[in-house]
Amino acid sequence: MLSLDFLDDVRRMNKRQLYYQVLNFGMIVSSALMIWKGLMVITGSESPIVVVLSGSMEPAFHRGDLLFLTNRVEDPIRVGEIVVFRIEGREIPIVHRVLKIHEKQNGHIKFLTKGDNNAVDDRGLYKQGQHWLEKKDVVGRARGFYQENRSVENRNYLFLILEL
Amino acid sequence: MAAAAAQGGRSGGSGGSSGAGGGSSCGTGVGRSGLLDKWKIDDKPVKIDKWDGSAVKNSLDDSAKKVLLEKYKYVENFGLIDGRLTICTISCFFAIVALIWDYMHPFPESKPVLALCVISYFVMMGILTIYTSYKEKSIFLVAHRKDPTGMDPDDIWQLSSSLKRFDDKYTLKLTFISGRTKQQREAEFTKSIAKFFDHSGTLVMDAYEPEISRLHDSLATERKIK
């Protein structure tokens, strides 16, 4: 028979205390979840914080940088801004810069993107037959980034620049 | 009764291995109730890590609770604890609603519901903080003594304790609220936890129980004099 000494604390608890322990754990998870959802509501973006996955935006962003996004309706997308978008049918969002925009009177836009470090624009990445991106593909516009400095002396400097 | 329990506890350490061997053979015969009995270790002496402050406080609190409930046969009132559990449950409920709603209706449509849930969650957190700070304080036991003659209302005994971080002084406060006169009297003691635990971390009820009884009797006798 195994000696379950490490479970002694649990065995000594009555039902209420056990339930409270479960609730405690649930509250920690809920707090993290609510902070994330709260950020989603405030920024208007479905993924307010993203990680840069490729080196296509060097030297501005490197792999592993964090980006803070907003997706407010009243902020129009302009050429030169950095947007995070999803291509239809693909899960992973892409971080690139806006190159060209066609805008109609009613505010409907079509735009083309390109990574700073890429040689060509993103038409090759878009869906078959798609030449422009639309507002609905956008996850958000980059408003600030968080970067760890890769220093030779092995010290980490943290840079946080917020453009409001 | 307490002395006998301590005696049993000290020999229980050596007899525990043989007891466990015997338990496994008869456990299958008895069935579910046997398993539950083996799970509960109310009679085993409390052994904790003596350097872990929160474990020490919890074991002292639980033992004080046991003394009041078993020796004096008071009835525990779960009102305070239930209040806290309800607030926590409601908060988790808001979180779960937000999660499921967002899954069913992807983001932009779920914005108002999400906003509502997030705000409600943090409001509940605020309520919980106020509740634990002001209503519950550090009370961990509310016990009622039913009046034997049947006259309402009951007398209430409250236990609260404190043990500062990295400190060895444990303060236990017993509050008595008379049912008839609504008067409140309290008594407390502050002692080093070294007086109650032996070097291996086992709580020695012989040393702890008289303290509790002394606190209790000092409040009970005052009442008789009045």
Short mmCIF file of C-alpha atoms in Angstrom, two decimals:
data_model
loop_
_atom_site.label_atom_id
_atom_site.label_comp_id
_atom_site.label_asym_id
_atom_site.label_seq_id
_atom_site.Cartn_x
_atom_site.Cartn_y
_atom_site.Cartn_z
CA MET A 1 0.00 0.00 0.00
CA LEU A 2 1.54 3.29 -1.02
CA SER A 3 2.09 5.76 1.77
CA LEU A 4 0.29 8.84 0.50
CA ASP A 5 1.96 11.23 2.93
CA PHE A 6 2.11 14.05 0.46
CA LEU A 7 -1.67 13.91 0.15
CA ASP A 8 -2.12 14.33 3.91
CA ASP A 9 -2.95 17.99 3.56
CA VAL A 10 -5.67 17.20 1.06
CA ARG A 11 -7.11 14.41 3.17
CA ARG A 12 -7.42 16.67 6.15
CA MET A 13 -9.57 19.15 4.24
CA ASN A 14 -13.30 18.98 4.40
CA LYS A 15 -15.51 19.46 1.35
CA ARG A 16 -15.63 23.23 1.65
CA GLN A 17 -11.88 23.58 1.84
CA LEU A 18 -11.40 21.31 -1.15
CA TYR A 19 -13.92 23.32 -3.13
CA TYR A 20 -12.13 26.51 -2.09
CA GLN A 21 -8.82 25.16 -3.39
CA VAL A 22 -10.44 24.31 -6.72
CA LEU A 23 -12.00 27.78 -6.83
CA ASN A 24 -8.66 29.38 -6.03
CA PHE A 25 -7.12 27.74 -9.05
CA GLY A 26 -10.12 28.68 -11.16
CA MET A 27 -9.81 32.31 -10.06
CA ILE A 28 -6.18 32.50 -11.11
CA VAL A 29 -7.04 31.15 -14.54
CA SER A 30 -10.08 33.41 -14.74
CA SER A 31 -8.06 36.50 -13.87
CA ALA A 32 -5.61 35.83 -16.69
CA LEU A 33 -8.48 35.14 -19.06
CA MET A 34 -10.38 38.27 -18.07
CA ILE A 35 -7.31 40.46 -18.49
CA TRP A 36 -6.83 39.08 -21.99
CA LYS A 37 -10.49 39.54 -22.91
CA GLY A 38 -10.42 43.01 -21.38
CA LEU A 39 -7.48 43.91 -23.61
CA MET A 40 -9.42 42.56 -26.58
CA VAL A 41 -12.36 44.81 -25.79
CA ILE A 42 -10.22 47.91 -25.16
CA THR A 43 -8.08 47.62 -28.27
CA GLY A 44 -10.80 46.23 -30.51
CA SER A 45 -8.42 43.64 -31.88
CA GLU A 46 -9.00 39.90 -31.54
CA SER A 47 -5.34 39.38 -30.65
CA PRO A 48 -4.00 42.46 -28.91
CA ILE A 49 -0.49 41.11 -28.39
CA VAL A 50 1.35 39.15 -31.08
CA VAL A 51 4.85 37.75 -31.48
CA VAL A 52 6.92 38.42 -34.58
CA LEU A 53 7.67 35.03 -36.10
CA SER A 54 9.86 35.75 -39.11
CA GLY A 55 12.64 38.09 -40.08
CA SER A 56 10.69 39.74 -42.89
CA MET A 57 10.51 43.09 -41.11
CA GLU A 58 14.15 43.51 -40.18
CA PRO A 59 15.76 45.81 -39.17
CA ALA A 60 12.61 47.19 -37.54
CA PHE A 61 11.38 44.00 -35.87
CA HIS A 62 13.25 40.85 -35.11
CA ARG A 63 11.99 37.39 -34.44
CA GLY A 64 10.62 37.15 -30.92
CA ASP A 65 9.56 40.76 -30.53
CA LEU A 66 6.16 41.49 -29.03
CA LEU A 67 3.78 43.83 -30.80
CA PHE A 68 0.86 45.70 -29.24
CA LEU A 69 -2.04 46.14 -31.62
CA THR A 70 -5.20 48.19 -31.83
CA ASN A 71 -7.98 47.82 -34.32
CA ARG A 72 -10.25 50.78 -33.82
CA VAL A 73 -12.78 51.59 -36.50
CA GLU A 74 -12.16 55.32 -36.38
CA ASP A 75 -8.43 54.99 -37.18
CA PRO A 76 -7.98 54.63 -40.93
CA ILE A 77 -5.17 52.52 -42.35
CA ARG A 78 -2.58 54.63 -44.15
CA VAL A 79 0.41 53.82 -46.32
CA GLY A 80 3.58 53.21 -44.33
CA GLU A 81 1.83 51.78 -41.31
CA ILE A 82 2.58 48.34 -40.01
CA VAL A 83 -0.41 46.02 -39.96
CA VAL A 84 -0.94 42.49 -38.75
CA PHE A 85 -3.27 40.59 -41.03
CA ARG A 86 -4.54 37.08 -41.62
CA ILE A 87 -4.90 35.57 -45.06
CA GLU A 88 -8.12 33.70 -45.61
CA GLY A 89 -7.67 30.05 -44.87
CA ARG A 90 -4.42 30.53 -42.95
CA GLU A 91 -4.16 30.53 -39.18
CA ILE A 92 -0.95 32.46 -38.62
CA PRO A 93 -1.07 36.27 -38.79
CA ILE A 94 1.60 38.16 -40.75
CA VAL A 95 3.28 41.45 -39.82
CA HIS A 96 4.09 43.66 -42.81
CA ARG A 97 3.95 47.28 -43.94
CA VAL A 98 1.22 48.81 -46.11
CA LEU A 99 2.44 49.74 -49.58
CA LYS A 100 -0.58 50.90 -51.60
CA ILE A 101 -4.18 51.74 -50.76
CA HIS A 102 -7.28 52.15 -52.91
CA GLU A 103 -9.99 53.97 -50.98
CA LYS A 104 -13.60 54.55 -51.92
CA GLN A 105 -15.80 57.43 -50.79
CA ASN A 106 -17.65 55.26 -48.31
CA GLY A 107 -14.41 54.32 -46.52
CA HIS A 108 -14.03 50.86 -48.05
CA ILE A 109 -10.36 50.18 -48.72
CA LYS A 110 -8.17 47.69 -50.52
CA PHE A 111 -4.49 47.61 -49.69
CA LEU A 112 -1.25 45.88 -50.61
CA THR A 113 1.48 44.92 -48.17
CA LYS A 114 5.18 44.11 -48.27
CA GLY A 115 7.71 43.05 -45.70
CA ASP A 116 10.60 45.49 -45.26
CA ASN A 117 13.13 42.74 -45.64
CA ASN A 118 11.40 41.02 -48.56
CA ALA A 119 12.32 41.65 -52.18
CA VAL A 120 8.75 41.50 -53.54
CA ASP A 121 5.31 42.48 -52.28
CA ASP A 122 2.96 40.00 -50.66
CA ARG A 123 0.82 39.11 -53.68
CA GLY A 124 2.57 35.74 -53.73
CA LEU A 125 1.38 35.08 -50.20
CA TYR A 126 -2.25 36.00 -50.76
CA LYS A 127 -4.91 33.49 -51.69
CA GLN A 128 -5.12 32.25 -55.26
CA GLY A 129 -6.70 35.04 -57.31
CA GLN A 130 -6.59 37.57 -54.47
CA HIS A 131 -4.65 40.76 -55.25
CA TRP A 132 -5.65 43.05 -52.41
CA LEU A 133 -6.34 42.81 -48.72
CA GLU A 134 -9.40 44.27 -47.07
CA LYS A 135 -10.26 45.64 -43.66
CA LYS A 136 -11.76 42.36 -42.55
CA ASP A 137 -8.41 40.58 -42.89
CA VAL A 138 -6.73 42.97 -40.48
CA VAL A 139 -6.05 41.80 -36.92
CA GLY A 140 -4.72 45.21 -35.90
CA ARG A 141 -2.21 47.99 -36.44
CA ALA A 142 1.03 47.96 -34.52
CA ARG A 143 1.10 50.67 -31.88
CA GLY A 144 4.12 49.69 -29.84
CA PHE A 145 6.70 46.99 -29.58
CA TYR A 146 8.77 45.27 -26.95
CA GLN A 147 12.21 44.06 -27.81
CA GLU A 148 14.98 42.30 -25.98
CA ASN A 149 18.38 43.54 -26.90
CA ARG A 150 20.75 40.83 -27.97
CA SER A 151 23.84 42.18 -26.32
CA VAL A 152 27.25 40.62 -26.74
CA GLU A 153 27.98 40.86 -23.03
CA ASN A 154 24.88 38.73 -22.36
CA ARG A 155 22.94 41.48 -20.65
CA ASN A 156 19.32 42.01 -21.51
CA TYR A 157 18.07 45.50 -22.05
CA LEU A 158 14.36 45.86 -22.44
CA PHE A 159 13.08 48.52 -24.76
CA LEU A 160 9.47 49.50 -24.67
CA ILE A 161 8.41 52.20 -27.07
CA LEU A 162 4.78 53.15 -27.15
CA GLU A 163 3.56 55.38 -29.91
CA LEU A 164 0.24 56.67 -28.87
CA MET B 1 -9.38 12.01 25.95
CA ALA B 2 -6.71 14.25 24.48
CA ALA B 3 -3.95 12.38 26.31
CA ALA B 4 -5.17 9.05 24.98
CA ALA B 5 -5.23 10.42 21.44
CA ALA B 6 -1.63 11.61 21.79
CA GLN B 7 -0.54 8.22 23.13
CA GLY B 8 -2.22 6.50 20.22
CA GLY B 9 -0.54 8.93 17.86
CA ARG B 10 2.96 8.23 19.12
CA SER B 11 2.60 4.47 18.85
CA GLY B 12 0.69 4.90 15.59
CA GLY B 13 3.92 5.76 13.82
CA SER B 14 5.34 2.31 14.40
CA GLY B 15 2.02 0.51 14.08
CA GLY B 16 1.10 2.43 10.95
CA SER B 17 2.86 0.11 8.55
CA SER B 18 1.20 -2.98 9.96
CA GLY B 19 -2.12 -1.18 10.07
CA ALA B 20 -1.84 -0.29 6.39
CA GLY B 21 -1.12 -3.91 5.51
CA GLY B 22 -4.21 -5.04 7.39
CA GLY B 23 -6.28 -2.24 5.88
CA SER B 24 -5.73 -3.28 2.30
CA SER B 25 -7.07 -6.76 2.84
CA CYS B 26 -10.25 -5.75 4.62
CA GLY B 27 -10.78 -2.62 2.50
CA THR B 28 -11.98 -4.52 -0.53
CA GLY B 29 -14.47 -6.42 1.58
CA VAL B 30 -16.02 -3.35 3.18
CA GLY B 31 -16.34 -1.44 -0.10
CA ARG B 32 -16.89 2.29 -0.60
CA SER B 33 -17.31 3.25 3.02
CA GLY B 34 -14.03 1.50 3.84
CA LEU B 35 -12.23 3.54 1.21
CA LEU B 36 -13.66 6.77 2.60
CA ASP B 37 -12.57 5.81 6.11
CA LYS B 38 -9.05 5.14 4.92
CA TRP B 39 -9.02 8.48 3.13
CA LYS B 40 -9.99 10.56 6.17
CA ILE B 41 -7.17 10.92 8.63
CA ASP B 42 -8.83 12.95 11.31
CA ASP B 43 -7.29 10.82 14.05
CA LYS B 44 -3.75 10.80 12.74
CA PRO B 45 -1.47 13.30 14.49
CA VAL B 46 -0.86 16.40 12.44
CA LYS B 47 2.57 16.47 10.88
CA ILE B 48 3.66 19.40 8.77
CA ASP B 49 6.77 21.10 7.53
CA LYS B 50 7.74 23.23 10.49
CA TRP B 51 9.43 25.84 8.32
CA ASP B 52 6.34 26.48 6.19
CA GLY B 53 4.53 29.37 7.86
CA SER B 54 1.17 28.88 6.20
CA ALA B 55 1.12 25.13 6.94
CA VAL B 56 1.87 25.85 10.60
CA LYS B 57 -0.92 28.41 10.82
CA ASN B 58 -3.39 26.14 9.06
CA SER B 59 -2.63 23.20 11.31
CA LEU B 60 -2.95 25.32 14.45
CA ASP B 61 -6.23 26.77 13.19
CA ASP B 62 -7.61 23.36 12.31
CA SER B 63 -6.66 21.92 15.68
CA ALA B 64 -8.26 24.82 17.53
CA LYS B 65 -11.37 24.23 15.46
CA LYS B 66 -11.31 20.56 16.33
CA VAL B 67 -11.01 21.27 20.05
CA LEU B 68 -13.94 23.66 20.10
CA LEU B 69 -16.16 21.48 17.97
CA GLU B 70 -15.36 18.10 19.50
CA LYS B 71 -14.70 18.91 23.12
CA TYR B 72 -17.40 21.47 23.69
CA LYS B 73 -19.77 20.10 21.07
CA TYR B 74 -20.51 23.37 19.37
CA VAL B 75 -22.12 23.50 15.96
CA GLU B 76 -20.16 25.14 13.16
CA ASN B 77 -21.82 27.91 11.22
CA PHE B 78 -20.64 28.05 7.62
CA GLY B 79 -22.18 31.42 6.80
CA LEU B 80 -18.96 33.41 6.38
CA ILE B 81 -17.19 30.72 4.40
CA ASP B 82 -20.22 30.16 2.19
CA GLY B 83 -20.35 33.87 1.44
CA ARG B 84 -16.79 33.84 0.21
CA LEU B 85 -17.34 30.68 -1.83
CA THR B 86 -20.43 32.21 -3.44
CA ILE B 87 -18.58 35.35 -4.49
CA CYS B 88 -15.74 33.30 -5.99
CA THR B 89 -18.18 31.00 -7.77
CA ILE B 90 -20.04 33.94 -9.32
CA SER B 91 -16.75 35.43 -10.53
CA CYS B 92 -15.69 32.18 -12.17
CA PHE B 93 -19.16 31.92 -13.67
CA PHE B 94 -18.72 35.30 -15.40
CA ALA B 95 -15.36 34.16 -16.72
CA ILE B 96 -16.82 30.93 -18.11
CA VAL B 97 -19.74 32.78 -19.73
CA ALA B 98 -17.26 35.14 -21.41
CA LEU B 99 -15.18 32.22 -22.64
CA ILE B 100 -18.08 30.27 -24.09
CA TRP B 101 -19.80 33.29 -25.63
CA ASP B 102 -16.63 34.36 -27.35
CA TYR B 103 -16.16 30.87 -28.69
CA MET B 104 -19.71 30.69 -30.07
CA HIS B 105 -19.75 34.20 -31.58
CA PRO B 106 -16.26 35.19 -32.78
CA PHE B 107 -14.82 38.41 -31.65
CA PRO B 108 -16.37 41.55 -33.06
CA GLU B 109 -19.93 40.42 -32.39
CA SER B 110 -19.18 39.35 -28.84
CA LYS B 111 -17.76 42.72 -27.81
CA PRO B 112 -20.66 43.97 -25.63
CA VAL B 113 -21.05 40.67 -23.80
CA LEU B 114 -17.30 40.46 -23.24
CA ALA B 115 -17.16 44.00 -21.92
CA LEU B 116 -20.00 43.21 -19.53
CA CYS B 117 -18.36 40.04 -18.27
CA VAL B 118 -14.96 41.63 -17.79
CA ILE B 119 -16.38 44.56 -15.85
CA SER B 120 -18.56 42.26 -13.74
CA TYR B 121 -15.57 40.05 -13.00
CA PHE B 122 -13.47 42.90 -11.71
CA VAL B 123 -16.39 44.27 -9.73
CA MET B 124 -16.76 40.85 -8.08
CA MET B 125 -13.03 40.89 -7.32
CA GLY B 126 -13.51 44.21 -5.60
CA ILE B 127 -16.44 42.85 -3.62
CA LEU B 128 -14.39 39.83 -2.64
CA THR B 129 -11.55 42.00 -1.39
CA ILE B 130 -13.92 44.14 0.67
CA TYR B 131 -15.62 41.02 2.03
CA THR B 132 -12.41 39.34 3.15
CA SER B 133 -10.96 42.51 4.61
CA TYR B 134 -13.93 43.83 6.51
CA LYS B 135 -16.51 41.15 7.02
CA GLU B 136 -14.37 38.06 7.37
CA LYS B 137 -11.17 39.60 8.80
CA SER B 138 -9.15 36.62 9.95
CA ILE B 139 -12.01 34.65 11.43
CA PHE B 140 -11.82 30.99 10.54
CA LEU B 141 -14.46 29.52 12.81
CA VAL B 142 -17.93 30.61 13.78
CA ALA B 143 -19.55 28.15 16.18
CA HIS B 144 -22.93 28.21 17.84
CA ARG B 145 -23.84 26.89 21.21
CA LYS B 146 -27.43 25.86 21.19
CA ASP B 147 -29.20 26.96 24.32
CA PRO B 148 -30.19 23.79 26.17
CA THR B 149 -33.44 25.26 27.36
CA GLY B 150 -34.47 26.09 23.82
CA MET B 151 -34.60 29.87 24.41
CA ASP B 152 -33.51 31.82 21.35
CA PRO B 153 -30.96 33.02 20.28
CA ASP B 154 -27.69 31.03 20.30
CA ASP B 155 -24.41 32.14 21.75
CA ILE B 156 -21.72 32.61 19.15
CA TRP B 157 -18.03 31.80 19.50
CA GLN B 158 -15.60 33.14 16.92
CA LEU B 159 -12.01 32.13 16.44
CA SER B 160 -9.51 34.25 14.57
CA SER B 161 -5.77 33.97 14.38
CA SER B 162 -2.73 35.63 12.94
CA LEU B 163 0.82 34.55 12.29
CA LYS B 164 3.13 37.06 10.70
CA ARG B 165 5.44 36.00 7.92
CA PHE B 166 8.77 34.60 9.17
CA ASP B 167 7.62 35.23 12.71
CA ASP B 168 7.09 32.57 15.34
CA LYS B 169 4.48 34.31 17.47
CA TYR B 170 1.01 32.91 16.90
CA THR B 171 -1.96 34.90 18.17
CA LEU B 172 -5.27 33.18 18.71
CA LYS B 173 -8.30 35.27 19.59
CA LEU B 174 -11.55 33.84 20.89
CA THR B 175 -14.62 36.07 20.78
CA PHE B 176 -17.79 35.32 22.64
CA ILE B 177 -21.04 37.00 21.65
CA SER B 178 -23.86 36.31 24.05
CA GLY B 179 -27.12 35.44 22.41
CA ARG B 180 -29.33 37.17 24.93
CA THR B 181 -27.46 40.36 25.74
CA LYS B 182 -25.61 40.75 22.43
CA GLN B 183 -22.53 41.64 24.42
CA GLN B 184 -19.13 40.81 23.01
CA ARG B 185 -16.15 39.59 25.03
CA GLU B 186 -12.83 38.42 23.75
CA ALA B 187 -9.72 36.72 25.01
CA GLU B 188 -6.51 35.98 23.20
CA PHE B 189 -3.08 34.55 23.67
CA THR B 190 0.17 35.03 21.82
CA LYS B 191 2.71 32.27 22.02
CA SER B 192 5.64 31.03 20.08
CA ILE B 193 4.78 28.13 17.79
CA ALA B 194 7.77 26.32 19.18
CA LYS B 195 5.69 25.58 22.27
CA PHE B 196 3.24 23.46 20.29
CA PHE B 197 5.34 21.58 17.75
CA ASP B 198 8.07 19.04 18.34
CA HIS B 199 11.28 18.96 16.36
CA SER B 200 9.86 16.75 13.60
CA GLY B 201 6.90 19.06 12.94
CA THR B 202 4.20 17.09 14.72
CA LEU B 203 1.60 19.12 16.55
CA VAL B 204 1.51 18.10 20.20
CA MET B 205 -2.10 18.37 21.27
CA ASP B 206 -1.09 17.94 24.92
CA ALA B 207 0.45 21.37 24.90
CA TYR B 208 -2.06 23.07 22.61
CA GLU B 209 -5.38 21.88 23.92
CA PRO B 210 -5.05 23.29 27.47
CA GLU B 211 -4.41 26.73 25.99
CA ILE B 212 -7.63 26.61 24.04
CA SER B 213 -9.56 25.32 27.03
CA ARG B 214 -8.13 28.06 29.20
CA LEU B 215 -9.22 30.74 26.73
CA HIS B 216 -12.64 29.23 26.51
CA ASP B 217 -13.15 28.85 30.22
CA SER B 218 -12.02 32.39 30.93
CA LEU B 219 -14.81 33.66 28.71
CA ALA B 220 -17.38 31.14 29.89
CA THR B 221 -16.88 31.76 33.63
CA GLU B 222 -17.23 35.50 33.24
CA ARG B 223 -20.64 34.87 31.87
CA LYS B 224 -21.66 32.79 34.86
CA ILE B 225 -20.59 35.49 37.27
CA LYS B 226 -22.81 38.03 35.50
#
